[in-house]
Amino acid sequence: MMAAVLYGKEHLQVEPVAVPKIDRGDILVRVKVALTCGTDVKVFRRGYHARMIVPPAVFGHELAGDVVAVGADVTSFRVGQRVVSANSAPCNDCFFCRRGLENLCEDLLFNNGAYAEYIRIPARIVERNTYEIPDQVGYHDAALIEPLACVLRGLDETGVRPGDTVTIIGLGPIGLMFVRIAKLYNTRVVAIGRRKTQLDRAAAMGADEVICTEQIPDPRNTVREITHGRGTDIAIEAVGKPETWEWAVDMVRRGGTVNFFGGCPNESHVSLDTSLLHYSEITCKASFHHTPAFIQKALDIVSGGHITAQQFVNSEEPLANLLEVMRHLMSHNGHLKTAIIP
Ligand SMILES: [Zn+2]
Ligand SMILES: [Zn+2]
């Protein structure tokens, strides 16, 4: 079969590899669509990811497809079913799993290899994070559940309530998903981005106010002005830069909550005003990854038609073009996701 193999920094090749062998609890999936993800672009640029993938390795983690083989012990899936699988599954047994923090599992099992004709889904992911795709849901839509689960969990962590003002900094696919989901919670959404196309997309997804950093390079005061001088109830940083992490803290109201959702490069540091944090009782949170409960919730939201690939996927390419696609995504950050068809 053909598969993308990541060799290191900006080095990947689509080449023939053996179809993965499956074990008793595994399933083999014919990939119908794999979606590009900001994390993949980051991994491609840096050549590694501390937790997710160690090259050389097959690459890609957002996928949907058809079951073509099941291991001898598999009872919950059968050949021919349309399925979607998350890219990891927790052990359910460690210190963190027992506290409901499965995203921080000491033995989180990651699975890569979505940019390929076939992918093996290991037993643990089959059992805990794989679902049949409902009939009315397309493969492209279903493949969105992994990033969506991260976003759902990220917003949930802020304790959002209807009527809150939620300010989202950064309008890539993740930031835009936050816009959409925050609207589903009946909040007022302020979207902050650089490019006009991103701001237009945010407005189309229901953002109540958009702020363009091309025109307002430092939007902190603008956010205060449009929130009666108080500041926003919730600020979500979806860029991954120290400067915007600091903005997020300066934008929230007294008693407000910040979610540092965007991971910054290693060794990044931020400087925070301790009196502001203390006397204004600001809660700072960060979210990483997802848990099985939010994968399930994400599939429910996609099944309800609240999030569709049409909103988040704006191009489609054959697997053979993956290298060009990655290079393009690396240099043009105004893009949505690309559907890779193996
Ligand atoms: Zn992803
Ligand atoms: Zn665990």
mmCIF file of C-alpha atoms and ligand atoms in Angstrom:
data_model
loop_
_atom_site.group_PDB
_atom_site.id
_atom_site.type_symbol
_atom_site.label_atom_id
_atom_site.label_comp_id
_atom_site.label_asym_id
_atom_site.label_seq_id
_atom_site.Cartn_x
_atom_site.Cartn_y
_atom_site.Cartn_z
ATOM 1 C CA MET A 1 0.000 0.000 0.000
ATOM 2 C CA MET A 2 1.038 3.644 -0.254
ATOM 3 C CA ALA A 3 1.644 5.557 2.970
ATOM 4 C CA ALA A 4 3.277 8.787 4.077
ATOM 5 C CA VAL A 5 6.391 8.194 6.183
ATOM 6 C CA LEU A 6 7.738 11.073 8.249
ATOM 7 C CA TYR A 7 11.554 10.934 8.388
ATOM 8 C CA GLY A 8 12.296 14.193 10.189
ATOM 9 C CA LYS A 9 12.192 17.939 9.845
ATOM 10 C CA GLU A 10 10.274 18.838 6.658
ATOM 11 C CA HIS A 11 11.116 15.406 5.348
ATOM 12 C CA LEU A 12 8.346 13.028 4.404
ATOM 13 C CA GLN A 13 7.837 10.613 1.585
ATOM 14 C CA VAL A 14 4.784 8.875 0.190
ATOM 15 C CA GLU A 15 6.087 5.393 -0.543
ATOM 16 C CA PRO A 16 5.075 1.735 -0.679
ATOM 17 C CA VAL A 17 4.991 0.040 2.731
ATOM 18 C CA ALA A 18 3.521 -3.270 3.928
ATOM 19 C CA VAL A 19 -0.164 -3.275 4.878
ATOM 20 C CA PRO A 20 -0.161 -3.356 8.713
ATOM 21 C CA LYS A 21 -0.667 -6.770 10.329
ATOM 22 C CA ILE A 22 -3.369 -6.882 12.966
ATOM 23 C CA ASP A 23 -3.409 -8.638 16.305
ATOM 24 C CA ARG A 24 -6.351 -10.373 18.007
ATOM 25 C CA GLY A 25 -7.958 -7.204 19.369
ATOM 26 C CA ASP A 26 -7.138 -4.855 16.475
ATOM 27 C CA ILE A 27 -9.035 -3.813 13.400
ATOM 28 C CA LEU A 28 -7.730 -2.824 9.965
ATOM 29 C CA VAL A 29 -9.345 0.222 8.369
ATOM 30 C CA ARG A 30 -9.289 1.298 4.729
ATOM 31 C CA VAL A 31 -8.825 5.054 5.106
ATOM 32 C CA LYS A 32 -11.431 6.992 3.101
ATOM 33 C CA VAL A 33 -10.299 10.405 4.277
ATOM 34 C CA ALA A 34 -7.522 11.806 6.464
ATOM 35 C CA LEU A 35 -7.622 15.453 7.506
ATOM 36 C CA THR A 36 -4.612 17.688 7.901
ATOM 37 C CA CYS A 37 -4.214 19.210 11.339
ATOM 38 C CA GLY A 38 -2.196 22.081 12.773
ATOM 39 C CA THR A 39 -0.384 19.542 14.946
ATOM 40 C CA ASP A 40 0.742 17.601 11.869
ATOM 41 C CA VAL A 41 2.037 20.799 10.285
ATOM 42 C CA LYS A 42 3.910 21.589 13.507
ATOM 43 C CA VAL A 43 5.377 18.073 13.638
ATOM 44 C CA PHE A 44 6.384 18.343 9.972
ATOM 45 C CA ARG A 45 8.103 21.682 10.612
ATOM 46 C CA ARG A 46 9.918 20.553 13.775
ATOM 47 C CA GLY A 47 10.517 16.928 12.825
ATOM 48 C CA TYR A 48 9.229 15.516 16.121
ATOM 49 C CA HIS A 49 6.569 15.670 18.799
ATOM 50 C CA ALA A 50 7.561 14.781 22.329
ATOM 51 C CA ARG A 51 4.501 12.637 23.028
ATOM 52 C CA MET A 52 2.759 11.863 19.775
ATOM 53 C CA ILE A 53 5.203 10.595 17.181
ATOM 54 C CA VAL A 54 8.875 9.652 16.890
ATOM 55 C CA PRO A 55 10.166 9.508 13.286
ATOM 56 C CA PRO A 56 10.680 7.606 11.126
ATOM 57 C CA ALA A 57 6.999 6.737 11.389
ATOM 58 C CA VAL A 58 3.787 6.644 9.436
ATOM 59 C CA PHE A 59 2.019 9.936 9.812
ATOM 60 C CA GLY A 60 -1.444 11.529 10.170
ATOM 61 C CA HIS A 61 -4.068 11.093 12.884
ATOM 62 C CA GLU A 62 -7.519 12.373 11.859
ATOM 63 C CA LEU A 63 -9.308 9.723 9.824
ATOM 64 C CA ALA A 64 -12.470 7.895 8.918
ATOM 65 C CA GLY A 65 -12.834 4.755 6.827
ATOM 66 C CA ASP A 66 -14.170 1.244 6.408
ATOM 67 C CA VAL A 67 -13.364 -1.829 8.475
ATOM 68 C CA VAL A 68 -11.715 -4.381 6.173
ATOM 69 C CA ALA A 69 -10.446 -6.904 8.748
ATOM 70 C CA VAL A 70 -11.023 -7.626 12.432
ATOM 71 C CA GLY A 71 -8.887 -9.583 14.884
ATOM 72 C CA ALA A 72 -10.130 -12.895 16.290
ATOM 73 C CA ASP A 73 -11.153 -11.324 19.625
ATOM 74 C CA VAL A 74 -13.048 -8.347 18.205
ATOM 75 C CA THR A 75 -16.784 -8.562 18.827
ATOM 76 C CA SER A 76 -17.857 -4.916 18.649
ATOM 77 C CA PHE A 77 -16.974 -4.280 14.985
ATOM 78 C CA ARG A 78 -17.369 -6.185 11.749
ATOM 79 C CA VAL A 79 -16.011 -5.963 8.229
ATOM 80 C CA GLY A 80 -17.811 -3.390 6.094
ATOM 81 C CA GLN A 81 -18.701 -0.963 8.884
ATOM 82 C CA ARG A 82 -17.894 2.719 8.454
ATOM 83 C CA VAL A 83 -15.858 3.835 11.461
ATOM 84 C CA VAL A 84 -14.047 6.755 13.004
ATOM 85 C CA SER A 85 -11.192 6.301 15.466
ATOM 86 C CA ALA A 86 -9.473 8.747 17.759
ATOM 87 C CA ASN A 87 -5.684 8.978 17.671
ATOM 88 C CA SER A 88 -5.138 7.733 21.205
ATOM 89 C CA ALA A 89 -6.587 5.792 24.089
ATOM 90 C CA PRO A 90 -5.789 5.930 27.816
ATOM 91 C CA CYS A 91 -4.835 2.946 30.004
ATOM 92 C CA ASN A 92 -7.777 3.476 32.440
ATOM 93 C CA ASP A 93 -5.577 2.252 35.269
ATOM 94 C CA CYS A 94 -2.942 4.833 36.181
ATOM 95 C CA PHE A 95 -3.043 7.631 38.776
ATOM 96 C CA PHE A 96 -4.404 10.144 36.225
ATOM 97 C CA CYS A 97 -6.933 7.861 34.557
ATOM 98 C CA ARG A 98 -8.412 6.978 37.935
ATOM 99 C CA ARG A 99 -9.001 10.701 38.506
ATOM 100 C CA GLY A 100 -10.779 11.204 35.193
ATOM 101 C CA LEU A 101 -7.741 12.901 33.656
ATOM 102 C CA GLU A 102 -7.320 10.324 30.897
ATOM 103 C CA ASN A 103 -5.780 12.985 28.649
ATOM 104 C CA LEU A 104 -2.818 13.029 31.052
ATOM 105 C CA CYS A 105 -2.554 9.212 31.187
ATOM 106 C CA GLU A 106 0.942 7.970 32.020
ATOM 107 C CA ASP A 107 0.626 5.418 29.254
ATOM 108 C CA LEU A 108 -1.433 7.228 26.616
ATOM 109 C CA LEU A 109 -1.280 5.070 23.504
ATOM 110 C CA PHE A 110 -0.997 7.167 20.328
ATOM 111 C CA ASN A 111 -1.773 5.924 16.840
ATOM 112 C CA ASN A 112 -0.470 7.522 13.667
ATOM 113 C CA GLY A 113 -0.634 6.503 10.023
ATOM 114 C CA ALA A 114 -3.838 8.079 8.736
ATOM 115 C CA TYR A 115 -2.111 9.321 5.556
ATOM 116 C CA ALA A 116 -2.126 5.810 4.121
ATOM 117 C CA GLU A 117 -4.401 3.413 2.323
ATOM 118 C CA TYR A 118 -4.803 1.253 5.427
ATOM 119 C CA ILE A 119 -4.307 1.853 9.133
ATOM 120 C CA ARG A 120 -4.196 -0.568 12.031
ATOM 121 C CA ILE A 121 -6.340 0.509 14.977
ATOM 122 C CA PRO A 122 -4.800 -1.097 18.071
ATOM 123 C CA ALA A 123 -7.042 -3.015 20.493
ATOM 124 C CA ARG A 124 -7.094 -0.348 23.173
ATOM 125 C CA ILE A 125 -8.318 2.315 20.731
ATOM 126 C CA VAL A 126 -10.811 -0.157 19.244
ATOM 127 C CA GLU A 127 -12.271 -0.697 22.709
ATOM 128 C CA ARG A 128 -12.242 2.864 24.033
ATOM 129 C CA ASN A 129 -12.192 5.368 21.190
ATOM 130 C CA THR A 130 -13.657 3.915 17.978
ATOM 131 C CA TYR A 131 -17.242 4.414 16.778
ATOM 132 C CA GLU A 132 -19.425 3.350 13.909
ATOM 133 C CA ILE A 133 -20.289 6.400 11.799
ATOM 134 C CA PRO A 134 -24.052 7.050 11.730
ATOM 135 C CA ASP A 135 -25.591 6.715 8.248
ATOM 136 C CA GLN A 136 -26.338 10.395 7.777
ATOM 137 C CA VAL A 137 -22.751 11.434 8.616
ATOM 138 C CA GLY A 138 -20.094 11.606 5.890
ATOM 139 C CA TYR A 139 -16.503 10.404 6.320
ATOM 140 C CA HIS A 140 -15.188 13.971 6.124
ATOM 141 C CA ASP A 141 -17.522 15.126 8.893
ATOM 142 C CA ALA A 142 -16.736 12.139 11.103
ATOM 143 C CA ALA A 143 -12.991 12.716 10.787
ATOM 144 C CA LEU A 144 -13.450 16.051 12.619
ATOM 145 C CA ILE A 145 -14.198 14.438 15.969
ATOM 146 C CA GLU A 146 -10.608 14.375 17.242
ATOM 147 C CA PRO A 147 -9.912 18.135 17.091
ATOM 148 C CA LEU A 148 -13.525 18.807 18.057
ATOM 149 C CA ALA A 149 -13.155 16.697 21.214
ATOM 150 C CA CYS A 150 -10.151 18.817 22.244
ATOM 151 C CA VAL A 151 -12.162 22.002 21.688
ATOM 152 C CA LEU A 152 -15.228 20.715 23.557
ATOM 153 C CA ARG A 153 -13.092 19.760 26.495
ATOM 154 C CA GLY A 154 -11.229 23.096 26.336
ATOM 155 C CA LEU A 155 -14.437 25.087 26.538
ATOM 156 C CA ASP A 156 -15.941 22.827 29.197
ATOM 157 C CA GLU A 157 -12.869 23.408 31.375
ATOM 158 C CA THR A 158 -13.628 27.142 31.474
ATOM 159 C CA GLY A 159 -16.992 26.591 33.166
ATOM 160 C CA VAL A 160 -18.716 28.578 30.394
ATOM 161 C CA ARG A 161 -22.327 29.659 30.977
ATOM 162 C CA PRO A 162 -25.028 30.905 28.597
ATOM 163 C CA GLY A 163 -24.785 34.667 28.208
ATOM 164 C CA ASP A 164 -21.047 34.788 28.898
ATOM 165 C CA THR A 165 -18.771 36.747 26.610
ATOM 166 C CA VAL A 166 -16.153 34.358 25.217
ATOM 167 C CA THR A 167 -13.166 35.927 23.477
ATOM 168 C CA ILE A 168 -11.181 33.713 21.146
ATOM 169 C CA ILE A 169 -7.692 34.726 20.055
ATOM 170 C CA GLY A 170 -6.566 32.992 16.865
ATOM 171 C CA LEU A 171 -8.871 31.842 14.072
ATOM 172 C CA GLY A 172 -7.269 28.789 12.537
ATOM 173 C CA PRO A 173 -9.459 25.659 12.323
ATOM 174 C CA ILE A 174 -9.253 25.222 16.119
ATOM 175 C CA GLY A 175 -10.113 28.855 16.910
ATOM 176 C CA LEU A 176 -13.025 28.675 14.476
ATOM 177 C CA MET A 177 -14.279 25.486 16.126
ATOM 178 C CA PHE A 178 -14.228 27.375 19.430
ATOM 179 C CA VAL A 179 -16.323 30.125 17.818
ATOM 180 C CA ARG A 180 -18.873 27.605 16.591
ATOM 181 C CA ILE A 181 -19.060 25.639 19.837
ATOM 182 C CA ALA A 182 -19.182 28.763 22.010
ATOM 183 C CA LYS A 183 -22.215 29.884 19.963
ATOM 184 C CA LEU A 184 -23.860 26.504 20.626
ATOM 185 C CA TYR A 185 -23.524 27.347 24.345
ATOM 186 C CA ASN A 186 -25.467 30.588 23.694
ATOM 187 C CA THR A 187 -22.624 32.916 24.476
ATOM 188 C CA ARG A 188 -21.550 36.217 22.986
ATOM 189 C CA VAL A 189 -18.398 35.564 20.965
ATOM 190 C CA VAL A 190 -15.583 38.002 20.265
ATOM 191 C CA ALA A 191 -13.213 36.643 17.613
ATOM 192 C CA ILE A 192 -9.709 38.028 17.205
ATOM 193 C CA GLY A 193 -7.682 37.213 14.100
ATOM 194 C CA ARG A 194 -5.352 38.682 11.560
ATOM 195 C CA ARG A 195 -6.640 37.821 8.099
ATOM 196 C CA LYS A 196 -9.851 39.039 6.582
ATOM 197 C CA THR A 197 -10.756 35.533 5.368
ATOM 198 C CA GLN A 198 -10.473 34.218 8.940
ATOM 199 C CA LEU A 199 -12.593 37.046 10.339
ATOM 200 C CA ASP A 200 -15.216 36.477 7.641
ATOM 201 C CA ARG A 201 -15.334 32.785 8.499
ATOM 202 C CA ALA A 202 -15.686 33.601 12.208
ATOM 203 C CA ALA A 203 -18.563 35.974 11.437
ATOM 204 C CA ALA A 204 -20.209 33.309 9.275
ATOM 205 C CA MET A 205 -19.985 30.908 12.219
ATOM 206 C CA GLY A 206 -21.796 33.363 14.417
ATOM 207 C CA ALA A 207 -19.109 35.531 16.038
ATOM 208 C CA ASP A 208 -20.829 38.627 17.416
ATOM 209 C CA GLU A 209 -17.767 40.876 17.180
ATOM 210 C CA VAL A 210 -14.608 40.432 15.152
ATOM 211 C CA ILE A 211 -11.359 42.273 15.773
ATOM 212 C CA CYS A 212 -8.706 42.432 13.081
ATOM 213 C CA THR A 213 -5.173 42.656 14.473
ATOM 214 C CA GLU A 214 -3.994 44.078 11.186
ATOM 215 C CA GLN A 215 -5.994 47.204 12.072
ATOM 216 C CA ILE A 216 -5.783 46.927 15.862
ATOM 217 C CA PRO A 217 -2.396 45.396 16.622
ATOM 218 C CA ASP A 218 -3.094 45.297 20.375
ATOM 219 C CA PRO A 219 -6.771 44.396 20.898
ATOM 220 C CA ARG A 220 -6.734 44.311 24.704
ATOM 221 C CA ASN A 221 -8.383 47.714 25.172
ATOM 222 C CA THR A 222 -10.909 47.026 22.439
ATOM 223 C CA VAL A 223 -12.065 43.932 24.313
ATOM 224 C CA ARG A 224 -12.481 46.019 27.485
ATOM 225 C CA GLU A 225 -14.380 48.717 25.598
ATOM 226 C CA ILE A 226 -16.926 46.274 24.218
ATOM 227 C CA THR A 227 -17.445 44.620 27.615
ATOM 228 C CA HIS A 228 -18.438 47.758 29.584
ATOM 229 C CA GLY A 229 -14.843 48.211 30.692
ATOM 230 C CA ARG A 230 -15.036 44.968 32.660
ATOM 231 C CA GLY A 231 -13.224 42.570 30.381
ATOM 232 C CA THR A 232 -14.387 39.303 28.884
ATOM 233 C CA ASP A 233 -15.760 36.480 31.047
ATOM 234 C CA ILE A 234 -13.612 33.898 29.271
ATOM 235 C CA ALA A 235 -10.544 34.266 27.046
ATOM 236 C CA ILE A 236 -9.264 31.400 24.933
ATOM 237 C CA GLU A 237 -5.805 31.549 23.418
ATOM 238 C CA ALA A 238 -5.701 29.433 20.269
ATOM 239 C CA VAL A 239 -2.497 30.734 18.700
ATOM 240 C CA GLY A 240 0.342 29.273 20.769
ATOM 241 C CA LYS A 241 2.471 32.408 21.234
ATOM 242 C CA PRO A 242 3.683 33.887 24.543
ATOM 243 C CA GLU A 243 2.486 37.367 23.515
ATOM 244 C CA THR A 244 -1.104 36.215 22.969
ATOM 245 C CA TRP A 245 -1.018 34.180 26.198
ATOM 246 C CA GLU A 246 -0.308 37.477 27.980
ATOM 247 C CA TRP A 247 -3.091 39.234 26.083
ATOM 248 C CA ALA A 248 -5.558 36.594 27.223
ATOM 249 C CA VAL A 249 -4.789 37.313 30.887
ATOM 250 C CA ASP A 250 -5.123 41.066 30.353
ATOM 251 C CA MET A 251 -8.506 40.690 28.638
ATOM 252 C CA VAL A 252 -10.518 38.812 31.253
ATOM 253 C CA ARG A 253 -12.713 40.429 33.850
ATOM 254 C CA ARG A 254 -12.298 40.038 37.603
ATOM 255 C CA GLY A 255 -13.042 36.421 38.433
ATOM 256 C CA GLY A 256 -12.722 35.498 34.760
ATOM 257 C CA THR A 257 -11.116 32.417 33.266
ATOM 258 C CA VAL A 258 -8.341 32.054 30.726
ATOM 259 C CA ASN A 259 -7.663 28.899 28.765
ATOM 260 C CA PHE A 260 -4.165 28.712 27.289
ATOM 261 C CA PHE A 261 -5.210 26.281 24.589
ATOM 262 C CA GLY A 262 -2.433 26.923 22.079
ATOM 263 C CA GLY A 263 0.846 25.190 22.955
ATOM 264 C CA CYS A 264 3.886 27.478 22.567
ATOM 265 C CA PRO A 265 7.310 26.316 21.317
ATOM 266 C CA ASN A 266 9.474 24.573 23.953
ATOM 267 C CA GLU A 267 11.292 26.856 26.405
ATOM 268 C CA SER A 268 8.771 29.678 25.943
ATOM 269 C CA HIS A 269 8.159 31.907 28.943
ATOM 270 C CA VAL A 270 5.487 34.462 29.718
ATOM 271 C CA SER A 271 5.396 37.290 32.199
ATOM 272 C CA LEU A 272 2.234 37.782 34.237
ATOM 273 C CA ASP A 273 1.121 40.585 36.540
ATOM 274 C CA THR A 274 0.828 38.891 39.934
ATOM 275 C CA SER A 275 -1.376 41.599 41.472
ATOM 276 C CA LEU A 276 -3.761 41.311 38.584
ATOM 277 C CA LEU A 277 -3.934 37.526 38.995
ATOM 278 C CA HIS A 278 -4.348 37.762 42.752
ATOM 279 C CA TYR A 279 -6.615 40.744 43.358
ATOM 280 C CA SER A 280 -8.745 40.084 40.314
ATOM 281 C CA GLU A 281 -8.967 36.356 41.073
ATOM 282 C CA ILE A 282 -8.169 35.277 37.554
ATOM 283 C CA THR A 283 -8.278 31.555 36.858
ATOM 284 C CA CYS A 284 -5.694 30.324 34.362
ATOM 285 C CA LYS A 285 -6.179 26.919 32.797
ATOM 286 C CA ALA A 286 -4.578 25.040 29.953
ATOM 287 C CA SER A 287 -6.019 22.134 28.006
ATOM 288 C CA PHE A 288 -4.183 19.362 26.278
ATOM 289 C CA HIS A 289 -5.725 16.642 24.145
ATOM 290 C CA HIS A 290 -9.029 14.855 24.780
ATOM 291 C CA THR A 291 -10.692 12.104 26.811
ATOM 292 C CA PRO A 292 -12.998 9.285 25.629
ATOM 293 C CA ALA A 293 -16.070 11.082 27.001
ATOM 294 C CA PHE A 294 -15.379 14.105 24.809
ATOM 295 C CA ILE A 295 -14.708 11.966 21.728
ATOM 296 C CA GLN A 296 -18.187 10.560 22.209
ATOM 297 C CA LYS A 297 -19.636 14.035 22.728
ATOM 298 C CA ALA A 298 -17.869 15.249 19.576
ATOM 299 C CA LEU A 299 -19.472 12.478 17.533
ATOM 300 C CA ASP A 300 -22.882 13.461 18.936
ATOM 301 C CA ILE A 301 -22.332 17.069 17.866
ATOM 302 C CA VAL A 302 -21.190 16.047 14.382
ATOM 303 C CA SER A 303 -24.137 13.624 14.112
ATOM 304 C CA GLY A 304 -26.475 16.486 14.996
ATOM 305 C CA GLY A 305 -25.079 18.456 12.048
ATOM 306 C CA HIS A 306 -23.758 21.258 14.281
ATOM 307 C CA ILE A 307 -20.224 20.919 12.933
ATOM 308 C CA THR A 308 -19.624 19.935 9.321
ATOM 309 C CA ALA A 309 -16.616 19.393 7.115
ATOM 310 C CA GLN A 310 -17.967 22.071 4.794
ATOM 311 C CA GLN A 311 -17.121 24.634 7.488
ATOM 312 C CA PHE A 312 -13.623 23.369 8.238
ATOM 313 C CA VAL A 313 -12.256 21.594 5.169
ATOM 314 C CA ASN A 314 -11.669 23.727 2.103
ATOM 315 C CA SER A 315 -9.596 21.563 -0.206
ATOM 316 C CA GLU A 316 -9.022 17.972 -1.175
ATOM 317 C CA GLU A 317 -5.841 16.328 -2.482
ATOM 318 C CA PRO A 318 -4.676 12.828 -3.321
ATOM 319 C CA LEU A 319 -2.200 11.227 -0.906
ATOM 320 C CA ALA A 320 0.588 11.567 -3.494
ATOM 321 C CA ASN A 321 0.473 15.371 -3.022
ATOM 322 C CA LEU A 322 0.902 15.328 0.765
ATOM 323 C CA LEU A 323 4.403 16.834 0.761
ATOM 324 C CA GLU A 324 3.247 19.862 -1.243
ATOM 325 C CA VAL A 325 0.167 20.173 0.953
ATOM 326 C CA MET A 326 2.307 20.223 4.134
ATOM 327 C CA ARG A 327 4.707 22.773 2.640
ATOM 328 C CA HIS A 328 1.803 24.934 1.623
ATOM 329 C CA LEU A 329 0.110 24.758 5.039
ATOM 330 C CA MET A 330 3.418 25.624 6.673
ATOM 331 C CA SER A 331 3.745 28.900 4.771
ATOM 332 C CA HIS A 332 0.069 29.928 4.497
ATOM 333 C CA ASN A 333 -1.622 30.051 7.862
ATOM 334 C CA GLY A 334 -4.939 31.374 6.541
ATOM 335 C CA HIS A 335 -5.902 27.864 5.428
ATOM 336 C CA LEU A 336 -8.503 25.531 6.778
ATOM 337 C CA LYS A 337 -8.029 21.759 6.713
ATOM 338 C CA THR A 338 -7.215 19.719 3.617
ATOM 339 C CA ALA A 339 -8.865 16.333 3.044
ATOM 340 C CA ILE A 340 -6.254 13.813 1.943
ATOM 341 C CA ILE A 341 -7.693 10.951 -0.078
ATOM 342 C CA PRO A 342 -5.444 7.876 -0.027
HETATM 343 ZN ZN ZN B 1 -5.480 16.804 15.083
HETATM 344 ZN ZN ZN B 2 -3.715 5.949 32.349
#
